Amino acid sequence: MVDGKWVSNIGEAQRVIDETELDYESLGASIKGSITVYIVDVPSQKIILLCDPFGSSIVYVYESDACKAVSSDLASLRDGLSTVGIHLEKDLTYAALYVATNTGGLAQSSYMNVRSIEPFRYLSLDVDEFHEVEYKSLDNLSFPSYSYDELLDKAANDVIQNIEAASTHNSRAKISQLTGGADSRLVLGALLASGKETEFNFYCSGNINEPDKIISRQLSNQFDLSMTDYSGLNPMGQPDTFEDFISQPFDTTAGILSGPAHPMLEFGDELVFSGGYGEFLRSAFDKGQRYDGDVATAMKRIYGNTAFSEFPSRRLISEPAYEFAINRFSNLISFGITRGLPEDSRLDAAYIVGRNRYFVGETTRSLSPFVARFDPLYSPYVLALGLKASLEEKASAFPLFDLMNRFEPTLMKLPFDSPRIKPYYEEMRGPVSRVDFTYDPSIEPRMVIYKHNHRSRKTMKSYFQKPSSSDIAIANDLHTAPRLVAQNAEVQKRLRVLVSDTGMESISKYFNPLIVNLIINRKPTHRVHLRQSSNLYAALLWYLRS
């Protein structure tokens, strides 16, 4: 959205720019979504890059004595520089930290000498100068002049306006993700409050017996919603090799994210709602514990022992990568201090600038060439509502449930995939009367089938043999899919070859050889082990490929 209007292509963006009465700063501050608006101002001979305020469409910068280059697409920046003889070097520090934490943001870029623009800024460029300009209207992210209740009103109104604007999108399918969790249920609440729920079909991935699927089906029956098995994405088959299958998501995002985007997706005009910004409304990083200034302890609590154990021999990452991450995290916290965040929200700054942009934002940006994906919870007032809450209130998700209650009170009374209402919330807000779903989970909800999603495609292949009885037993113990256990054994085998060919000496600059050997040889005893081996394989494949 730009200036309150829905934008899904260049023509719509040009119309908004032609008609707006806002100056560049105000126009940029009005953006909602993972987009960057590039404006060529002919009279002033300037190029203006209006970054979305949250920086979810990350803008990357390369600077040297020879040239300066910027782009909101890292692959385009890399390829553009190569045309003038500048070849960027991949940075395995980013990959190492991604493997260890399953998220980006602890390094700014997957290429050396490339940084990212911080959130709440836009760029003004001319032949001689390069300016980063603050969005002054957003210089204090917690909006201290508003009370909590005032922010609750503004957040609710903003989200509903987002839905009303996005609903004007002309597409053959409008889909909203709906799981057993709280974030997608909050989006459902906003759809119900706006009266737009009948325009959307609701999607949940996974097996019919998984908690997410069970709850989403029951919610659909409860509120007479239509479901679909169509995600809104249009894959035209699978890669020929497993190596391509596992590395192409990294390739598509230039090493930033192993997500759902890949080059075999076909463009479609579908509108897909997500709800990732619900994480602003609860305790994403502080885990209910106050930050006391000890960066290393905070990072261990957030990311776990694998990355940030106090014992170097137990860390997956090397000592230089560890020190790099500690320094980066300190800078992220400093960002919040300069933005006037309250003491209870210092770690939120690290989340806003780091993980949220490199996961929630990059997922949407990387999918935007293939689908119109939008998060209706994108609102500075939603962010401010979370920042206004105390540490204890965020740990019990007060802002999220207060907003859900504003939209549709019944939603928080119905079962989630796991207990979500904390005793402290009921102590302060009053008891929440739990009610069960009206319909049995075996009752099939109303399903919508999109014929264009079922047209002839390349046969979807399986890269491995069917899971063995041993794989199934391990999967049952880990509460995961047997195919992932079978895949892990093959990944480990291929990793051993890859590490041997690369040489542990080269890898040891970024990884701890002891833990790498553990990952590529151990039998998995936790689901995180499956993810670590898969991420390590994908990261090394990306790094080693030309």
XYZ file of C-alpha atoms in Angstrom:
546
model
C 0.000 0.000 0.000
C 1.159 3.528 -0.817
C -0.696 6.641 0.393
C -3.553 4.409 1.551
C -4.018 2.817 -1.874
C -3.385 -0.737 -3.002
C -0.426 -1.096 -5.364
C 0.429 -4.346 -7.140
C 2.189 -3.218 -10.326
C 4.158 -0.336 -11.852
C 1.077 1.260 -13.403
C -0.768 1.434 -10.083
C 2.321 2.837 -8.361
C 2.700 5.515 -11.055
C -0.949 6.509 -10.623
C -0.539 6.942 -6.865
C 2.621 9.048 -7.357
C 0.904 11.213 -9.979
C -2.136 11.817 -7.774
C -0.573 12.142 -4.323
C -0.209 15.463 -2.545
C 2.370 14.049 -0.131
C 6.057 14.910 -0.216
C 8.570 12.099 -0.662
C 9.152 11.589 3.042
C 5.448 11.373 3.867
C 4.810 9.165 0.842
C 7.532 6.740 1.911
C 6.279 6.690 5.497
C 2.848 5.670 4.162
C 4.167 2.474 2.502
C 2.926 -0.824 3.927
C 4.352 -4.064 2.602
C 7.639 -5.485 1.377
C 8.146 -3.053 -1.491
C 10.542 -0.291 -2.487
C 9.316 2.546 -4.717
C 11.955 3.928 -7.102
C 11.201 7.470 -8.319
C 13.195 9.311 -10.973
C 12.740 13.021 -10.252
C 13.665 14.560 -13.598
C 13.535 18.274 -12.591
C 15.909 17.783 -9.650
C 17.939 15.058 -11.414
C 17.590 12.805 -8.383
C 16.594 9.222 -7.825
C 14.507 8.618 -4.722
C 14.274 5.142 -3.204
C 11.294 5.061 -0.875
C 11.943 2.078 1.381
C 9.007 0.646 3.291
C 9.317 1.920 6.892
C 9.978 -1.488 8.466
C 12.713 -2.126 5.888
C 11.070 -5.436 5.073
C 12.036 -5.010 1.434
C 15.697 -4.795 2.378
C 17.691 -2.243 0.378
C 21.338 -3.218 -0.089
C 24.237 -0.839 -0.657
C 27.654 -1.413 -2.193
C 30.200 1.391 -1.846
C 33.787 1.617 -3.057
C 36.104 4.240 -4.483
C 35.004 3.091 -7.934
C 31.234 3.299 -7.525
C 28.150 3.184 -5.362
C 25.225 0.898 -6.116
C 21.899 0.220 -4.406
C 19.061 -2.236 -4.970
C 16.193 -3.853 -3.100
C 17.114 -7.111 -4.878
C 20.492 -8.451 -3.823
C 20.811 -10.685 -6.903
C 20.185 -7.670 -9.145
C 22.814 -5.687 -7.258
C 25.332 -8.514 -7.720
C 24.525 -8.986 -11.408
C 24.485 -5.254 -12.127
C 27.905 -4.764 -10.570
C 29.323 -7.662 -12.567
C 28.443 -5.838 -15.816
C 30.896 -3.087 -14.856
C 33.606 -5.514 -13.794
C 32.908 -5.604 -10.044
C 32.425 -9.151 -8.796
C 31.048 -9.520 -5.294
C 32.530 -12.199 -3.046
C 30.211 -14.449 -1.079
C 30.446 -14.166 2.699
C 30.183 -17.439 4.571
C 29.788 -15.534 7.857
C 26.159 -14.843 6.940
C 25.636 -18.497 6.009
C 27.253 -19.771 9.212
C 25.049 -17.572 11.388
C 21.988 -18.575 9.369
C 22.710 -22.271 9.892
C 23.312 -21.781 13.613
C 20.207 -19.648 14.269
C 17.854 -20.613 11.398
C 17.430 -16.948 10.598
C 19.178 -14.054 8.913
C 19.974 -10.567 10.168
C 23.015 -11.177 12.342
C 25.020 -10.300 9.261
C 23.683 -7.603 6.959
C 24.341 -9.381 3.675
C 25.486 -12.666 2.190
C 28.136 -10.791 0.161
C 31.213 -8.982 1.417
C 31.258 -5.175 1.365
C 27.482 -5.007 1.026
C 25.381 -3.546 3.822
C 21.669 -2.967 4.299
C 19.813 0.282 4.948
C 18.361 0.429 8.459
C 14.576 0.571 8.833
C 12.690 3.892 8.919
C 14.924 5.505 6.301
C 14.788 6.254 2.583
C 17.460 7.178 0.038
C 18.047 10.253 -2.096
C 20.679 9.886 -4.823
C 22.178 12.202 -7.395
C 25.373 12.133 -9.448
C 27.591 13.277 -6.584
C 25.827 12.478 -3.330
C 24.147 9.609 -1.548
C 21.836 10.526 1.359
C 20.073 8.324 3.885
C 17.085 10.297 5.174
C 15.085 9.501 8.302
C 11.310 9.222 8.254
C 10.882 11.928 10.885
C 7.253 11.019 11.592
C 8.516 7.635 12.802
C 11.512 8.778 14.824
C 9.940 7.501 18.057
C 8.474 4.110 17.309
C 6.413 3.801 20.484
C 4.340 6.961 19.791
C 4.637 8.155 23.422
C 1.886 10.767 23.024
C -0.723 8.005 22.651
C -2.028 5.835 25.466
C -2.205 2.050 25.119
C -5.961 2.187 24.485
C -5.521 4.888 21.844
C -2.900 2.772 20.089
C -5.234 -0.224 20.265
C -7.904 1.809 18.445
C -5.454 3.075 15.850
C -3.979 -0.392 15.250
C -7.426 -1.944 14.793
C -8.514 0.779 12.362
C -5.244 0.582 10.423
C -5.429 -3.188 9.968
C -9.036 -3.016 8.762
C -8.117 -0.237 6.324
C -5.295 -2.446 5.044
C -7.747 -5.278 4.422
C -10.271 -3.040 2.707
C -7.615 -1.595 0.398
C -5.994 -4.959 -0.422
C -9.388 -6.513 -1.089
C -9.719 -4.278 -4.155
C -7.006 -6.399 -5.805
C -8.408 -7.975 -8.946
C -7.395 -11.631 -8.904
C -8.710 -15.090 -9.631
C -8.041 -16.146 -6.036
C -7.926 -14.420 -2.659
C -6.411 -16.609 0.026
C -5.677 -16.072 3.715
C -3.416 -18.401 5.646
C -5.091 -19.979 8.673
C -3.295 -22.255 11.126
C -3.830 -23.329 14.704
C -1.755 -20.423 16.019
C -2.554 -16.861 17.046
C -1.132 -14.660 14.251
C -3.250 -16.019 11.399
C -6.262 -16.037 13.735
C -5.696 -12.338 14.352
C -5.872 -11.749 10.574
C -9.077 -13.816 10.510
C -10.456 -11.558 13.252
C -9.728 -8.479 11.155
C -11.391 -10.089 8.119
C -14.471 -10.858 10.204
C -14.538 -7.316 11.618
C -14.285 -5.829 8.128
C -16.912 -8.173 6.667
C -14.460 -9.367 4.018
C -14.150 -12.995 5.121
C -16.512 -14.234 2.399
C -14.195 -12.829 -0.294
C -11.343 -15.089 0.865
C -10.647 -18.794 0.992
C -8.504 -20.096 3.827
C -5.417 -22.259 3.440
C -3.438 -24.443 5.822
C -0.587 -26.692 4.738
C 0.250 -30.042 6.253
C -1.329 -33.393 6.955
C -5.022 -33.592 7.798
C -4.188 -35.106 11.204
C -1.773 -32.347 12.270
C -2.975 -29.854 14.924
C -2.684 -26.863 12.569
C -4.929 -28.505 10.004
C -7.455 -29.760 12.541
C -7.869 -26.327 14.133
C -8.044 -24.475 10.805
C -10.794 -26.814 9.575
C -12.771 -26.339 12.773
C -12.410 -22.557 12.608
C -13.659 -22.658 9.027
C -16.743 -24.613 10.041
C -17.312 -22.408 13.089
C -17.410 -19.193 11.051
C -18.800 -20.694 7.821
C -15.597 -20.041 5.901
C -14.404 -21.612 2.665
C -11.131 -23.523 2.679
C -8.821 -24.447 -0.182
C -5.824 -26.710 -0.705
C -4.348 -24.061 -3.012
C -1.589 -21.936 -1.419
C -1.671 -19.302 -4.154
C 1.714 -20.389 -5.510
C 2.024 -22.002 -8.918
C 5.017 -24.385 -9.112
C 5.670 -25.769 -12.575
C 7.431 -28.894 -11.320
C 10.560 -29.671 -9.340
C 14.287 -29.440 -10.085
C 15.951 -32.435 -11.679
C 18.349 -33.044 -8.787
C 18.096 -32.975 -5.024
C 21.035 -30.543 -4.914
C 19.010 -28.044 -6.950
C 15.908 -28.724 -4.877
C 17.627 -27.857 -1.620
C 19.839 -24.995 -2.866
C 17.496 -23.132 -5.237
C 15.638 -21.245 -2.447
C 19.015 -19.833 -1.335
C 19.922 -19.108 -4.959
C 16.638 -17.236 -5.494
C 17.335 -14.887 -2.575
C 21.100 -14.593 -3.228
C 21.886 -16.536 -0.070
C 19.607 -14.599 2.302
C 16.803 -17.074 2.994
C 15.950 -20.711 2.405
C 12.248 -19.979 2.001
C 9.319 -20.806 -0.272
C 10.490 -18.804 -3.320
C 12.240 -20.711 -6.098
C 12.758 -20.210 -9.843
C 10.228 -22.863 -10.904
C 7.301 -20.781 -9.665
C 5.064 -19.250 -12.296
C 3.673 -15.723 -12.027
C 0.060 -15.437 -10.889
C -2.230 -12.613 -9.832
C -3.426 -14.333 -6.636
C -3.719 -12.313 -3.403
C -2.347 -14.095 -0.331
C -2.635 -12.762 3.224
C -0.057 -13.753 5.833
C 0.248 -12.710 9.484
C 3.947 -12.557 10.328
C 3.767 -9.140 11.967
C 1.764 -10.661 14.787
C 5.206 -11.324 16.264
C 5.392 -7.604 17.056
C 2.587 -8.142 19.567
C 4.261 -10.665 21.831
C 7.615 -11.479 23.327
C 9.631 -12.493 20.264
C 13.158 -12.135 21.665
C 13.113 -11.347 25.380
C 11.385 -14.620 26.373
C 9.797 -12.789 29.286
C 13.181 -11.901 30.788
C 14.476 -8.352 31.073
C 17.616 -7.440 29.144
C 20.323 -6.568 31.678
C 23.011 -5.434 29.249
C 24.674 -8.841 28.922
C 24.587 -9.373 25.164
C 26.090 -12.881 25.182
C 23.569 -14.188 27.730
C 20.668 -12.614 25.856
C 21.782 -14.177 22.578
C 22.171 -17.600 24.165
C 18.633 -17.320 25.544
C 17.254 -16.269 22.137
C 19.170 -18.527 19.771
C 20.244 -21.411 21.982
C 23.478 -23.202 22.829
C 24.265 -24.342 19.299
C 25.188 -20.815 18.284
C 25.957 -19.017 21.532
C 27.046 -21.430 24.248
C 29.458 -19.889 26.745
C 31.763 -22.801 25.872
C 33.413 -22.254 22.449
C 33.838 -25.989 21.860
C 30.041 -26.445 21.908
C 29.245 -23.725 19.365
C 28.578 -24.494 15.723
C 30.160 -21.192 14.671
C 33.825 -20.222 14.897
C 35.157 -17.723 17.411
C 35.447 -14.902 14.802
C 31.842 -15.515 13.684
C 30.733 -15.496 17.327
C 32.452 -12.166 18.029
C 31.015 -10.735 14.807
C 27.488 -11.712 15.883
C 27.916 -10.288 19.403
C 29.013 -6.950 17.961
C 26.169 -6.887 15.441
C 23.565 -7.684 18.092
C 24.913 -4.887 20.299
C 24.421 -2.479 17.390
C 20.857 -3.688 16.883
C 20.048 -2.944 20.515
C 21.653 0.491 20.174
C 19.310 1.161 17.263
C 16.359 0.815 19.671
C 17.928 3.094 22.253
C 18.417 5.879 19.689
C 14.785 5.412 18.608
C 13.510 6.055 22.104
C 12.300 2.534 22.831
C 11.391 1.881 26.467
C 13.709 -0.308 28.525
C 11.355 -3.298 28.290
C 11.582 -3.150 24.480
C 15.361 -3.057 23.942
C 15.469 -6.587 22.572
C 12.502 -5.800 20.321
C 14.827 -3.512 18.378
C 17.101 -6.450 17.574
C 14.066 -8.353 16.355
C 12.720 -5.454 14.242
C 16.027 -4.732 12.499
C 17.227 -8.331 12.367
C 15.085 -11.450 12.227
C 11.790 -9.826 11.228
C 13.199 -8.182 8.112
C 15.318 -11.131 7.051
C 12.549 -13.691 7.519
C 9.049 -12.185 7.490
C 9.999 -9.345 5.144
C 12.251 -11.333 2.812
C 9.724 -14.156 2.500
C 7.147 -11.715 1.145
C 9.620 -9.775 -1.017
C 11.053 -12.911 -2.593
C 7.559 -14.194 -3.431
C 6.312 -10.910 -4.892
C 7.419 -11.755 -8.472
C 5.058 -14.750 -8.293
C 2.094 -13.728 -6.128
C 0.567 -10.644 -4.470
C 1.469 -11.490 -0.873
C 0.557 -8.994 1.856
C 0.408 -8.898 5.647
C -2.588 -6.822 6.855
C -0.865 -6.469 10.248
C 1.757 -4.194 8.647
C 1.102 -1.017 10.639
C 3.279 1.344 12.677
C 0.496 1.333 15.264
C 0.630 -2.469 15.559
C 4.374 -2.154 16.165
C 3.862 0.669 18.680
C 1.172 -1.300 20.519
C 3.656 -4.096 21.155
C 6.359 -1.652 22.222
C 3.981 0.115 24.632
C 3.319 -3.071 26.605
C 5.443 -4.023 29.587
C 7.751 -7.032 29.518
C 5.274 -9.114 31.524
C 2.382 -8.069 29.272
C 4.269 -8.978 26.105
C 5.267 -12.349 27.574
C 1.548 -13.088 27.913
C 0.741 -11.540 24.506
C -1.545 -8.829 25.909
C -1.370 -6.674 22.753
C -2.193 -9.600 20.459
C -5.182 -10.836 22.444
C -6.459 -7.335 23.170
C -6.468 -6.666 19.440
C -8.069 -10.038 18.695
C -10.742 -9.316 21.287
C -11.405 -5.968 19.605
C -11.960 -7.689 16.252
C -13.929 -10.800 17.301
C -14.076 -11.830 21.001
C -15.088 -15.432 20.278
C -11.774 -16.183 18.555
C -9.701 -16.113 21.727
C -12.172 -18.352 23.544
C -11.864 -21.189 21.014
C -9.062 -23.802 21.219
C -5.650 -23.117 19.676
C -3.115 -25.758 18.636
C -1.644 -25.381 22.132
C -2.657 -23.338 25.200
C -2.087 -19.649 24.390
C -3.937 -17.674 27.092
C -1.545 -17.215 30.026
C -2.721 -16.978 33.671
C -1.315 -13.436 33.925
C -3.544 -12.278 31.085
C -6.648 -13.566 32.860
C -5.412 -12.171 36.167
C -5.230 -8.680 34.677
C -7.995 -8.776 32.038
C -10.434 -11.134 33.700
C -11.244 -14.794 32.998
C -11.525 -15.891 29.377
C -14.513 -18.210 29.027
C -13.216 -21.160 27.019
C -15.652 -22.684 24.538
C -15.221 -25.682 22.284
C -15.829 -25.821 18.571
C -19.395 -26.558 17.552
C -18.439 -29.010 14.829
C -16.565 -32.296 15.078
C -13.089 -32.102 13.451
C -14.035 -34.960 11.108
C -16.631 -32.771 9.384
C -15.293 -31.548 6.062
C -15.380 -27.750 5.674
C -16.604 -26.133 2.470
C -13.767 -26.562 -0.024
C -12.971 -24.442 -3.079
C -10.969 -26.003 -5.891
C -9.147 -23.740 -8.324
C -9.056 -25.425 -11.710
C -6.020 -23.464 -12.897
C -4.059 -24.994 -10.027
C -4.770 -28.484 -11.313
C -3.702 -28.096 -14.911
C -1.050 -30.445 -16.306
C 2.378 -30.019 -14.748
C 5.674 -31.775 -14.673
C 5.330 -34.837 -12.467
C 6.384 -34.097 -8.896
C 9.256 -36.438 -8.135
C 10.577 -38.074 -5.009
C 14.351 -37.904 -4.670
C 14.651 -40.778 -2.191
C 13.276 -44.188 -1.464
C 10.276 -44.448 0.803
C 11.041 -44.076 4.545
C 12.085 -47.288 6.216
C 10.494 -48.674 9.365
C 13.482 -47.258 11.263
C 12.867 -43.808 9.742
C 9.220 -43.991 10.740
C 10.106 -44.944 14.317
C 12.557 -42.033 14.623
C 10.021 -39.658 13.068
C 7.386 -40.719 15.575
C 9.806 -40.020 18.437
C 10.651 -36.586 17.003
C 7.032 -35.749 16.062
C 8.020 -35.039 12.492
C 7.396 -36.421 9.000
C 9.165 -39.743 8.133
C 10.262 -38.305 4.770
C 12.340 -35.678 6.614
C 14.172 -38.371 8.564
C 14.858 -40.327 5.371
C 16.004 -37.118 3.675
C 18.329 -36.314 6.581
C 20.271 -39.552 6.150
C 20.903 -38.690 2.499
C 21.784 -35.080 3.358
C 24.339 -36.268 5.895
C 25.903 -38.626 3.361
C 26.210 -35.841 0.792
C 27.463 -33.399 3.422
C 30.313 -35.721 4.307
C 31.413 -35.696 0.680
C 30.973 -31.933 0.376
C 32.948 -31.194 3.546
C 35.690 -33.598 2.490
C 35.967 -31.989 -0.944
C 35.940 -28.466 0.503
C 38.401 -29.154 3.261
C 37.691 -28.656 6.945
C 40.449 -26.044 7.139
C 38.486 -23.707 4.860
C 35.233 -24.326 6.714
C 36.833 -23.798 10.128
C 37.143 -20.053 9.487
C 33.388 -19.871 9.971
C 32.324 -23.127 11.636
C 33.519 -25.234 14.555
C 34.840 -28.486 12.990
C 33.809 -30.529 16.063
C 30.151 -29.565 15.709
C 30.194 -29.869 11.912
C 31.398 -33.458 12.305
C 28.627 -34.055 14.830
C 25.964 -32.703 12.452
C 27.070 -34.824 9.524
C 27.388 -38.074 11.488
C 24.928 -38.208 14.383
C 21.519 -39.820 14.416
C 18.908 -37.079 14.988
C 17.454 -36.904 18.484
C 15.637 -33.591 17.988
C 13.889 -31.910 15.072
C 16.445 -29.101 15.175
C 19.087 -31.615 14.065
C 17.178 -32.186 10.817
C 17.033 -28.464 10.176
C 20.718 -27.908 10.943
C 21.952 -30.549 8.525
C 19.594 -29.339 5.775
C 20.557 -25.688 6.267
C 24.266 -26.513 6.376
C 24.017 -28.481 3.149
C 22.054 -25.714 1.392
C 24.419 -22.991 2.627
C 27.569 -24.822 1.552
C 26.082 -25.652 -1.849
C 25.197 -21.989 -2.371
C 28.619 -20.814 -1.205
C 30.597 -23.225 -3.352
C 28.619 -22.748 -6.548
C 29.837 -20.103 -8.995
